Coordinates of C-alpha atoms in Angstrom, one line a residue:
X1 CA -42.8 -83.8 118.7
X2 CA -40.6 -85.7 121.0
X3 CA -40.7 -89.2 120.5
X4 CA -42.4 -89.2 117.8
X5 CA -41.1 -91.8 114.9
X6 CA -40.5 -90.0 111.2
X7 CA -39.7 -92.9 108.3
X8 CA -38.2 -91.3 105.3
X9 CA -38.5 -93.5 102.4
X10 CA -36.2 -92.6 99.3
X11 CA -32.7 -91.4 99.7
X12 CA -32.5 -88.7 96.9
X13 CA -32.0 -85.2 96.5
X14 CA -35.2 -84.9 98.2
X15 CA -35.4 -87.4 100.5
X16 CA -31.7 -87.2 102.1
X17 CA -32.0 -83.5 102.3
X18 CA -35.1 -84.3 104.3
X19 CA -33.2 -86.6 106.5
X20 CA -30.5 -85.1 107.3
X21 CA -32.3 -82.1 108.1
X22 CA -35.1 -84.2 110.2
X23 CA -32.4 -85.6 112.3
X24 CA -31.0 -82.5 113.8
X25 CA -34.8 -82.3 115.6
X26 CA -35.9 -84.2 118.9
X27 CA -37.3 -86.9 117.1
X28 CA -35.9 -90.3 116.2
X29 CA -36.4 -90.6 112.5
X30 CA -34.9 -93.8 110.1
X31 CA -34.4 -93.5 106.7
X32 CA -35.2 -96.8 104.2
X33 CA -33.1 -96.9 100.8
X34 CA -31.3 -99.5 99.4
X35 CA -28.3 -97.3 98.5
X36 CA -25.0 -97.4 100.5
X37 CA -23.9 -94.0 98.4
X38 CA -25.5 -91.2 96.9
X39 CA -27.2 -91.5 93.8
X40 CA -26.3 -88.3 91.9
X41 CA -28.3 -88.9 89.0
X42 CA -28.0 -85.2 87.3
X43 CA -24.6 -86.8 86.4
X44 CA -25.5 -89.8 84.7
X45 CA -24.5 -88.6 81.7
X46 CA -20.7 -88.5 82.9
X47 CA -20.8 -92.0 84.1
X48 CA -22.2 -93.0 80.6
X49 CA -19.5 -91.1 78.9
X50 CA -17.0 -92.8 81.3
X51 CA -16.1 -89.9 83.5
X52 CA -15.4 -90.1 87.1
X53 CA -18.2 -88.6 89.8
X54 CA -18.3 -88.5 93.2
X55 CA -20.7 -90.4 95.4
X56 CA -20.4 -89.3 99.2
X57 CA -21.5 -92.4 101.4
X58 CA -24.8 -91.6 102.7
X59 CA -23.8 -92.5 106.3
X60 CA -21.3 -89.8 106.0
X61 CA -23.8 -87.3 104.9
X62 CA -25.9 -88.2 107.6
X63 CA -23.0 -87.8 110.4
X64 CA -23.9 -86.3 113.6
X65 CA -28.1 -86.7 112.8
X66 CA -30.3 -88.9 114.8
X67 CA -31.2 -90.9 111.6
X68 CA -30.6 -94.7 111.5
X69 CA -30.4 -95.8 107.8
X70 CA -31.9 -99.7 106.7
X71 CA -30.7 -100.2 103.6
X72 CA -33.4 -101.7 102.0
X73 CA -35.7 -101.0 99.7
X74 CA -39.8 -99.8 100.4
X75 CA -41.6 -102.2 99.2
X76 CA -45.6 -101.6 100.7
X77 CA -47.3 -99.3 102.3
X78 CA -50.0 -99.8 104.9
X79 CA -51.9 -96.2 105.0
X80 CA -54.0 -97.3 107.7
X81 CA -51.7 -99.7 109.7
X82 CA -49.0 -96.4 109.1
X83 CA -46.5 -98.6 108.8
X84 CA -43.4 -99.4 105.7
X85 CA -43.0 -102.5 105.1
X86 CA -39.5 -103.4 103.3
X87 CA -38.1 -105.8 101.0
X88 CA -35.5 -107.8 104.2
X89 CA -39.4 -108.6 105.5
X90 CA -39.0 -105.8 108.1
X91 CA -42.0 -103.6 109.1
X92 CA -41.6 -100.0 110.5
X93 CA -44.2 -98.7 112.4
X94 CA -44.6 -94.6 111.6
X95 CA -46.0 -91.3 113.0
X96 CA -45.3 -89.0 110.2
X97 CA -43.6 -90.8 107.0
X98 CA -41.9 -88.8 104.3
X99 CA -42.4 -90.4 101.1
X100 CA -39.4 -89.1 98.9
X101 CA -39.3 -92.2 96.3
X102 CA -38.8 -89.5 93.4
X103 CA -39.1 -90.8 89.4
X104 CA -38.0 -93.0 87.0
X105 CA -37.7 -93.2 83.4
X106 CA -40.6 -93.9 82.3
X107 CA -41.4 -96.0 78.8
X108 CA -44.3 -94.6 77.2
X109 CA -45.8 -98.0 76.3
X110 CA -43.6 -97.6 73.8
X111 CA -43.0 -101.5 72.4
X112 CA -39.4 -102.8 72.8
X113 CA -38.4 -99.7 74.9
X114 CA -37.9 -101.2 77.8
X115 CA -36.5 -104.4 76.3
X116 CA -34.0 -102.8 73.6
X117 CA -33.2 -99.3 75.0
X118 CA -30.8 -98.5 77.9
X119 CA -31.8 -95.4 79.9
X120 CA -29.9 -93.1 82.5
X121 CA -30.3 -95.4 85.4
X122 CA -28.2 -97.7 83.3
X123 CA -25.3 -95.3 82.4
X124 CA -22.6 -97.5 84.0
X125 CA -24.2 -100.7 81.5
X126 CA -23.8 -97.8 78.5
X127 CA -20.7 -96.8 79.0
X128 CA -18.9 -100.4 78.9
X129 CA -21.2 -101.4 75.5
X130 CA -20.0 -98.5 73.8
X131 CA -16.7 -98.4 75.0
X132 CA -16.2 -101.9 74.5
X133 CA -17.7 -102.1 71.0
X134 CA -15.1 -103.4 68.3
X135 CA -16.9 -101.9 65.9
X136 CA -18.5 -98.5 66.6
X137 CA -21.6 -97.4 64.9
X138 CA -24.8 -95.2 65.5
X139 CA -26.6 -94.7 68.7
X140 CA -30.0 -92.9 68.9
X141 CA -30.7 -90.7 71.8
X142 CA -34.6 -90.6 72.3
X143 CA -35.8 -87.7 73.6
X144 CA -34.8 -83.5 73.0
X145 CA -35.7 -82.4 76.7
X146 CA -32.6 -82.1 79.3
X147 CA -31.6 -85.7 79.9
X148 CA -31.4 -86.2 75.8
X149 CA -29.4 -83.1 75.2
X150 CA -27.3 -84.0 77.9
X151 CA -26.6 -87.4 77.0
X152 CA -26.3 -86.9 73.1
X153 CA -23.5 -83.9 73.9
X154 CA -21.8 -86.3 76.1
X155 CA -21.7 -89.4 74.2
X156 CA -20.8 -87.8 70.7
X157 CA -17.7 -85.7 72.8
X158 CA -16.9 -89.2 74.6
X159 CA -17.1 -91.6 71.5
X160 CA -15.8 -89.6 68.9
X161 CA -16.2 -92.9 66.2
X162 CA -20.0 -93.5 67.5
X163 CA -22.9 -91.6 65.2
X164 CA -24.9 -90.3 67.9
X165 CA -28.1 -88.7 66.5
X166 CA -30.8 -87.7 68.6
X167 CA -34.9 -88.3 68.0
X168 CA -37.6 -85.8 69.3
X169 CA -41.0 -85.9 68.9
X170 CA -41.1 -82.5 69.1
X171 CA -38.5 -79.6 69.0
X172 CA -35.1 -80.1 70.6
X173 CA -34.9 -77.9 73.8
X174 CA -38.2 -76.3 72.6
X175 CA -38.6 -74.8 76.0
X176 CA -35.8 -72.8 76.1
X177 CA -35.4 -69.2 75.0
X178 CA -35.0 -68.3 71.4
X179 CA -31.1 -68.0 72.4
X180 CA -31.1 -70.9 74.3
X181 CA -32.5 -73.4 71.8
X182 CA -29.9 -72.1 69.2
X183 CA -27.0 -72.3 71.8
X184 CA -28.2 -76.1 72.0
X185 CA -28.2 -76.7 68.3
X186 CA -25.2 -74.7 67.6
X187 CA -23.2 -77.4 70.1
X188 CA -25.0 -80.0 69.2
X189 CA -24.0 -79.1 65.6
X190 CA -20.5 -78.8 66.3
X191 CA -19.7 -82.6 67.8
X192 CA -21.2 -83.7 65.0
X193 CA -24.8 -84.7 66.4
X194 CA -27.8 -85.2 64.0
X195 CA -30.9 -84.1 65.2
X196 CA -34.0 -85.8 63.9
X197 CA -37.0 -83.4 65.4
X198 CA -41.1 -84.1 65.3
X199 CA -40.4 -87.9 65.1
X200 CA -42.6 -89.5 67.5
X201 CA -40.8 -92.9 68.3
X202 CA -43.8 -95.9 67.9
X203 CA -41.6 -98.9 68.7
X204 CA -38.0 -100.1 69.3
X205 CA -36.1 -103.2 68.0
X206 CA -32.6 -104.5 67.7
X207 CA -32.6 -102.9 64.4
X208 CA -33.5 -99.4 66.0
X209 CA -36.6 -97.0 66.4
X210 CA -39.2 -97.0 64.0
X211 CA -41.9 -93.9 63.9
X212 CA -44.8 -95.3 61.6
X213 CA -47.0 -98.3 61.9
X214 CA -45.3 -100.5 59.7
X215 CA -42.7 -101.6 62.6
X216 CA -39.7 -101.0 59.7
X217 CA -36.5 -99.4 61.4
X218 CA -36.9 -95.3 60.0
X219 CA -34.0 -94.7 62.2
X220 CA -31.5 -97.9 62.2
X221 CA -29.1 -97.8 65.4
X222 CA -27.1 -100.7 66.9
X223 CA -27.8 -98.8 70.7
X224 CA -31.0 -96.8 71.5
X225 CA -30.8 -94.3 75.1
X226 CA -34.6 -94.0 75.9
X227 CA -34.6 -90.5 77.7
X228 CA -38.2 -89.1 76.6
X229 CA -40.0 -88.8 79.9
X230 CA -40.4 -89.4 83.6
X231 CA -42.9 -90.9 85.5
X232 CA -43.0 -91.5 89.3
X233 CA -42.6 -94.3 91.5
X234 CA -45.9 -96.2 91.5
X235 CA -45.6 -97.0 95.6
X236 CA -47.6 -93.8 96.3
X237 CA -50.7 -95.1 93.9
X238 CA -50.5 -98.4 94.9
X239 CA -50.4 -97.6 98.5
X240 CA -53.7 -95.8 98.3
X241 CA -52.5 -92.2 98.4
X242 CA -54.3 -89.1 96.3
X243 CA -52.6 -89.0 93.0
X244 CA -53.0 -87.3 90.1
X245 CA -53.3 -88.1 86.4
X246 CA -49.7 -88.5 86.4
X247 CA -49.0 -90.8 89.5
X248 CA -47.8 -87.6 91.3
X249 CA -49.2 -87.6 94.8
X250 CA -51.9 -84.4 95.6
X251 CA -50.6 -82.2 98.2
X252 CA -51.1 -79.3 100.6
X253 CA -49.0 -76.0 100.9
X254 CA -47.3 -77.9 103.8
X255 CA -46.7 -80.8 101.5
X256 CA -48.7 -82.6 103.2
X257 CA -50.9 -85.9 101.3
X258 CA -54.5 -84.6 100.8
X259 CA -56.0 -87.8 101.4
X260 CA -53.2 -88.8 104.7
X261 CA -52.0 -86.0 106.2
X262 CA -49.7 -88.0 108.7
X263 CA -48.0 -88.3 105.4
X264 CA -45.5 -85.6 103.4
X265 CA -44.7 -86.1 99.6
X266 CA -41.9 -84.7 98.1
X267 CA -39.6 -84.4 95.6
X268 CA -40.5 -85.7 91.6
X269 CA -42.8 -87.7 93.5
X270 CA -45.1 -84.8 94.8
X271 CA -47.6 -82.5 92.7
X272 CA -46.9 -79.0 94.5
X273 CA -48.9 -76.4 92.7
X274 CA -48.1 -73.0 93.1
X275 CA -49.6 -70.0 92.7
X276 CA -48.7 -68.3 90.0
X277 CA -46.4 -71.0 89.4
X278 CA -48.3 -74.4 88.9
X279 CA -47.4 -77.6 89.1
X280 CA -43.5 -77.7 89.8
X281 CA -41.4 -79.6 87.5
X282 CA -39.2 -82.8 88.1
X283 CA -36.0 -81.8 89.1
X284 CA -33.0 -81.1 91.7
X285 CA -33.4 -77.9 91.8
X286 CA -37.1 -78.4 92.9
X287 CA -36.8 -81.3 95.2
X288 CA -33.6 -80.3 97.4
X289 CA -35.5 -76.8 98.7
X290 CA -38.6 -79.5 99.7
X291 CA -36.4 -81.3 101.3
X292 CA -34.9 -79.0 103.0
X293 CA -38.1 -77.4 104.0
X294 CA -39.8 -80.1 105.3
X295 CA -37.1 -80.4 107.5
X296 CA -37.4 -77.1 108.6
X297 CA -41.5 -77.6 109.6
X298 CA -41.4 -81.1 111.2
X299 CA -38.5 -79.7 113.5
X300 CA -40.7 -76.6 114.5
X301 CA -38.4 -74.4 112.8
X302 CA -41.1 -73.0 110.3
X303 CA -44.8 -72.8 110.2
X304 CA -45.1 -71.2 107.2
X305 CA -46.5 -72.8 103.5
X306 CA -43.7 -73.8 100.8
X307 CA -42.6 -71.3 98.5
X308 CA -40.6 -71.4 95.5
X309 CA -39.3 -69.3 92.9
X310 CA -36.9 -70.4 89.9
X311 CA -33.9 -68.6 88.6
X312 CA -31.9 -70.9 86.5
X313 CA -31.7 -74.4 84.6
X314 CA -28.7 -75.6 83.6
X315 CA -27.6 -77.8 81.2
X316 CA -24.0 -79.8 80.6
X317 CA -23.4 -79.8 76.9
X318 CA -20.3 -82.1 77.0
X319 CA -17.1 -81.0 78.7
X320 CA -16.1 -78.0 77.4
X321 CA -19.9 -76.1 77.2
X322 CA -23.1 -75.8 78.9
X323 CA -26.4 -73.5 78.8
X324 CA -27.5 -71.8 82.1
X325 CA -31.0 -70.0 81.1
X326 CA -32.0 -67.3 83.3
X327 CA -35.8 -67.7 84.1
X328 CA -38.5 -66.0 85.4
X329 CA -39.7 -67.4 89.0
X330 CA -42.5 -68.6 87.3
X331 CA -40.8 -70.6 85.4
X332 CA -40.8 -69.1 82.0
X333 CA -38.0 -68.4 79.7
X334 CA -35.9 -65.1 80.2
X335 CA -34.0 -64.0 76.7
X336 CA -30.4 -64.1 78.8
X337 CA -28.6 -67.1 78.9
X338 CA -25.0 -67.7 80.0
X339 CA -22.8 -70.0 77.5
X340 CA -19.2 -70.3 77.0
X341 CA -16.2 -70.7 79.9
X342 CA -19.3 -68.5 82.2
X343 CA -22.1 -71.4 81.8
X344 CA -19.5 -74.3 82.0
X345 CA -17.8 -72.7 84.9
X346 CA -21.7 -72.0 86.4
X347 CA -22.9 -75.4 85.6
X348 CA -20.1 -77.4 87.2
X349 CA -20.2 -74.7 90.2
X350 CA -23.7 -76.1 90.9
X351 CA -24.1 -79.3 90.5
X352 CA -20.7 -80.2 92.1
X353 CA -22.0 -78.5 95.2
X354 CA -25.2 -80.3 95.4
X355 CA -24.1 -83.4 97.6
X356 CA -22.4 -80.7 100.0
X357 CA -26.1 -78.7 100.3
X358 CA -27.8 -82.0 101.3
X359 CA -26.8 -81.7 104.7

């Protein structure tokens, strides 16, 4: 593979594992992200609630690897061409490009989401509206997976004089094990959190969310967090690469494209099925070991398909608690579940070690 020019688009958990990784090889690889630092965005609830977390520069993280790093953003992709072209007007001719662009949240075609609702990748915008407010009042977290429970337990320990209730369309952590779920409720209980559950969320105004057709505010708020659902980067659609109904690009057990193989998905932006397993979910904990992986087969240092098998998730429930649920490797909900000083002490063991495992 000597000589050979690998582009890595997408400097997250996925993608600057990948690099890092990819530049210990032969090969001269460049990695194209507008970021200067890491974008830890399993924290985003801290920032919002005004807490300090660490961003390690990326060039730092990427000390002693053959990767150069334009920081700038992916803007097209020319499949047949192979070659990124980026938002300074620059185009980078590729042999094998890693496409790493992740997810975002995504609005539902919800109307006035997007307009009136902040979401996590505006955490630092959240926390100075709420800390600055003269006059606290409510704020409706939408949403009862993992970002929603995260961000209602933060906000209501953070902003003791906000009313932060939180809207599901289904129930709250409804995925979790019977222990689990209760573990959740039980916190969110205690810092004072209502919980609104099988309220599907039809439109949001300056007024708040409304959940029928008749546009009238059912739950009145003066801030709405969308945190409902993710969707991927649309660059991978648009480019002309296989996709499924989600926008999640179809690959091999190699991670390779289906429709390009001179191209590897990864990360939230990748549809890895598994068997036994299927489809893995968007997350950290699924996107580092593809990283890390990939790195590991385009430097010749595995042949072998990708494998995965689950153990934990985790969950932050404000300072003082957090959930870690055992799980099968295929996914599915053990009855154990660590709580208390154990899951807190867990929790921060792991995801404060997460920018240290990217190289």
């Amino acid at each position: 593979m000597t000589g050979k020019h690998i582009v890595v688009i997408g400097a997250g958990y996925a993608g600057l594992s990948a690099a890092a990784g990819i530049g210990r090889g032969p090969d001269r690889v460049t990695l194209v992200a507008p970021e200067q630092r890491f974008h830890h965005r399993v924290r985003q609830h801290e920032i919002a609630a005004g807490r300090r977390v660490a961003r390690p520069e990326i060039a730092h993280v990427l000390r002693g690897r053959k990767v150069t790093h334009r920081a700038t953003r992916a803007v097209a992709i020319d499949l047949a061409a192979c070659e990124v072209r980026t938002e300074d007007g620059g185009r980078l001719a590729y042999d094998t490009l890693v496409y790493a662009l992740g997810s975002r949240t995504a609005w539902g075609g919800v109307p006035g989401a997007a307009e009136h609702a902040y979401s996590a990748e505006r955490a630092e915008e959240l926390r100075r509206r709420l800390a600055g407010a003269a006059a606290p009042g409510t704020v409706a977290v939408v949403g009862g997976g993992p970002t929603g429970i995260e961000l209602a337990t933060e906000l209501a320990e953070a902003y003791p004089a906000w009313q932060v209730r939180l809207v599901a369309a289904d129930r709250v952590g409804g995925w979790l094990s019977e222990r689990g779920r209760a573990h959740v409720l039980a916190v969110l209980g205690r810092l004072g959190v209502r919980v609104d559950e099988q309220h599907r969320v039809t439109a949001v105004t300056a007024a708040g969310l409304s959940c029928g057709d008749d546009g009238l505010p059912d739950f009145p708020a003066d801030v709405v967090v969308w945190a409902a659902s993710m969707e991927p980067h649309p660059l991978a659609a648009d480019a002309g690469l296989a996709v499924n109904a989600r926008g999640r690009a179809l690959v091999d057990d190699h991670l390779r494209s289906l429709s390009h193989p001179e191209v590897h998905v990864i990360g939230d932006a990748a549809a890895v099925d598994l068997p036994g397993t299927g489809e893995l979910r968007m997350a950290c904990a699924t996107a580092m070991p593809q990283g890390r992986y990939l790195a590991k087969l385009l430097t010749g240092r595995t042949g072998e398909p990708f494998s995965y098998r689950y153990v934990t998730q985790c969950l932050s429930l404000g300072r003082g608690e957090a959930l870690v649920q055992l799980i099968h490797g295929d996914d599915s909900m053990r009855p154990r579940v660590l709580t208390g000083p154990v899951g807190r002490l867990v929790k921060a063991g792991i995801v404060k070690g997460l920018p240290l495992s990217l190289r």
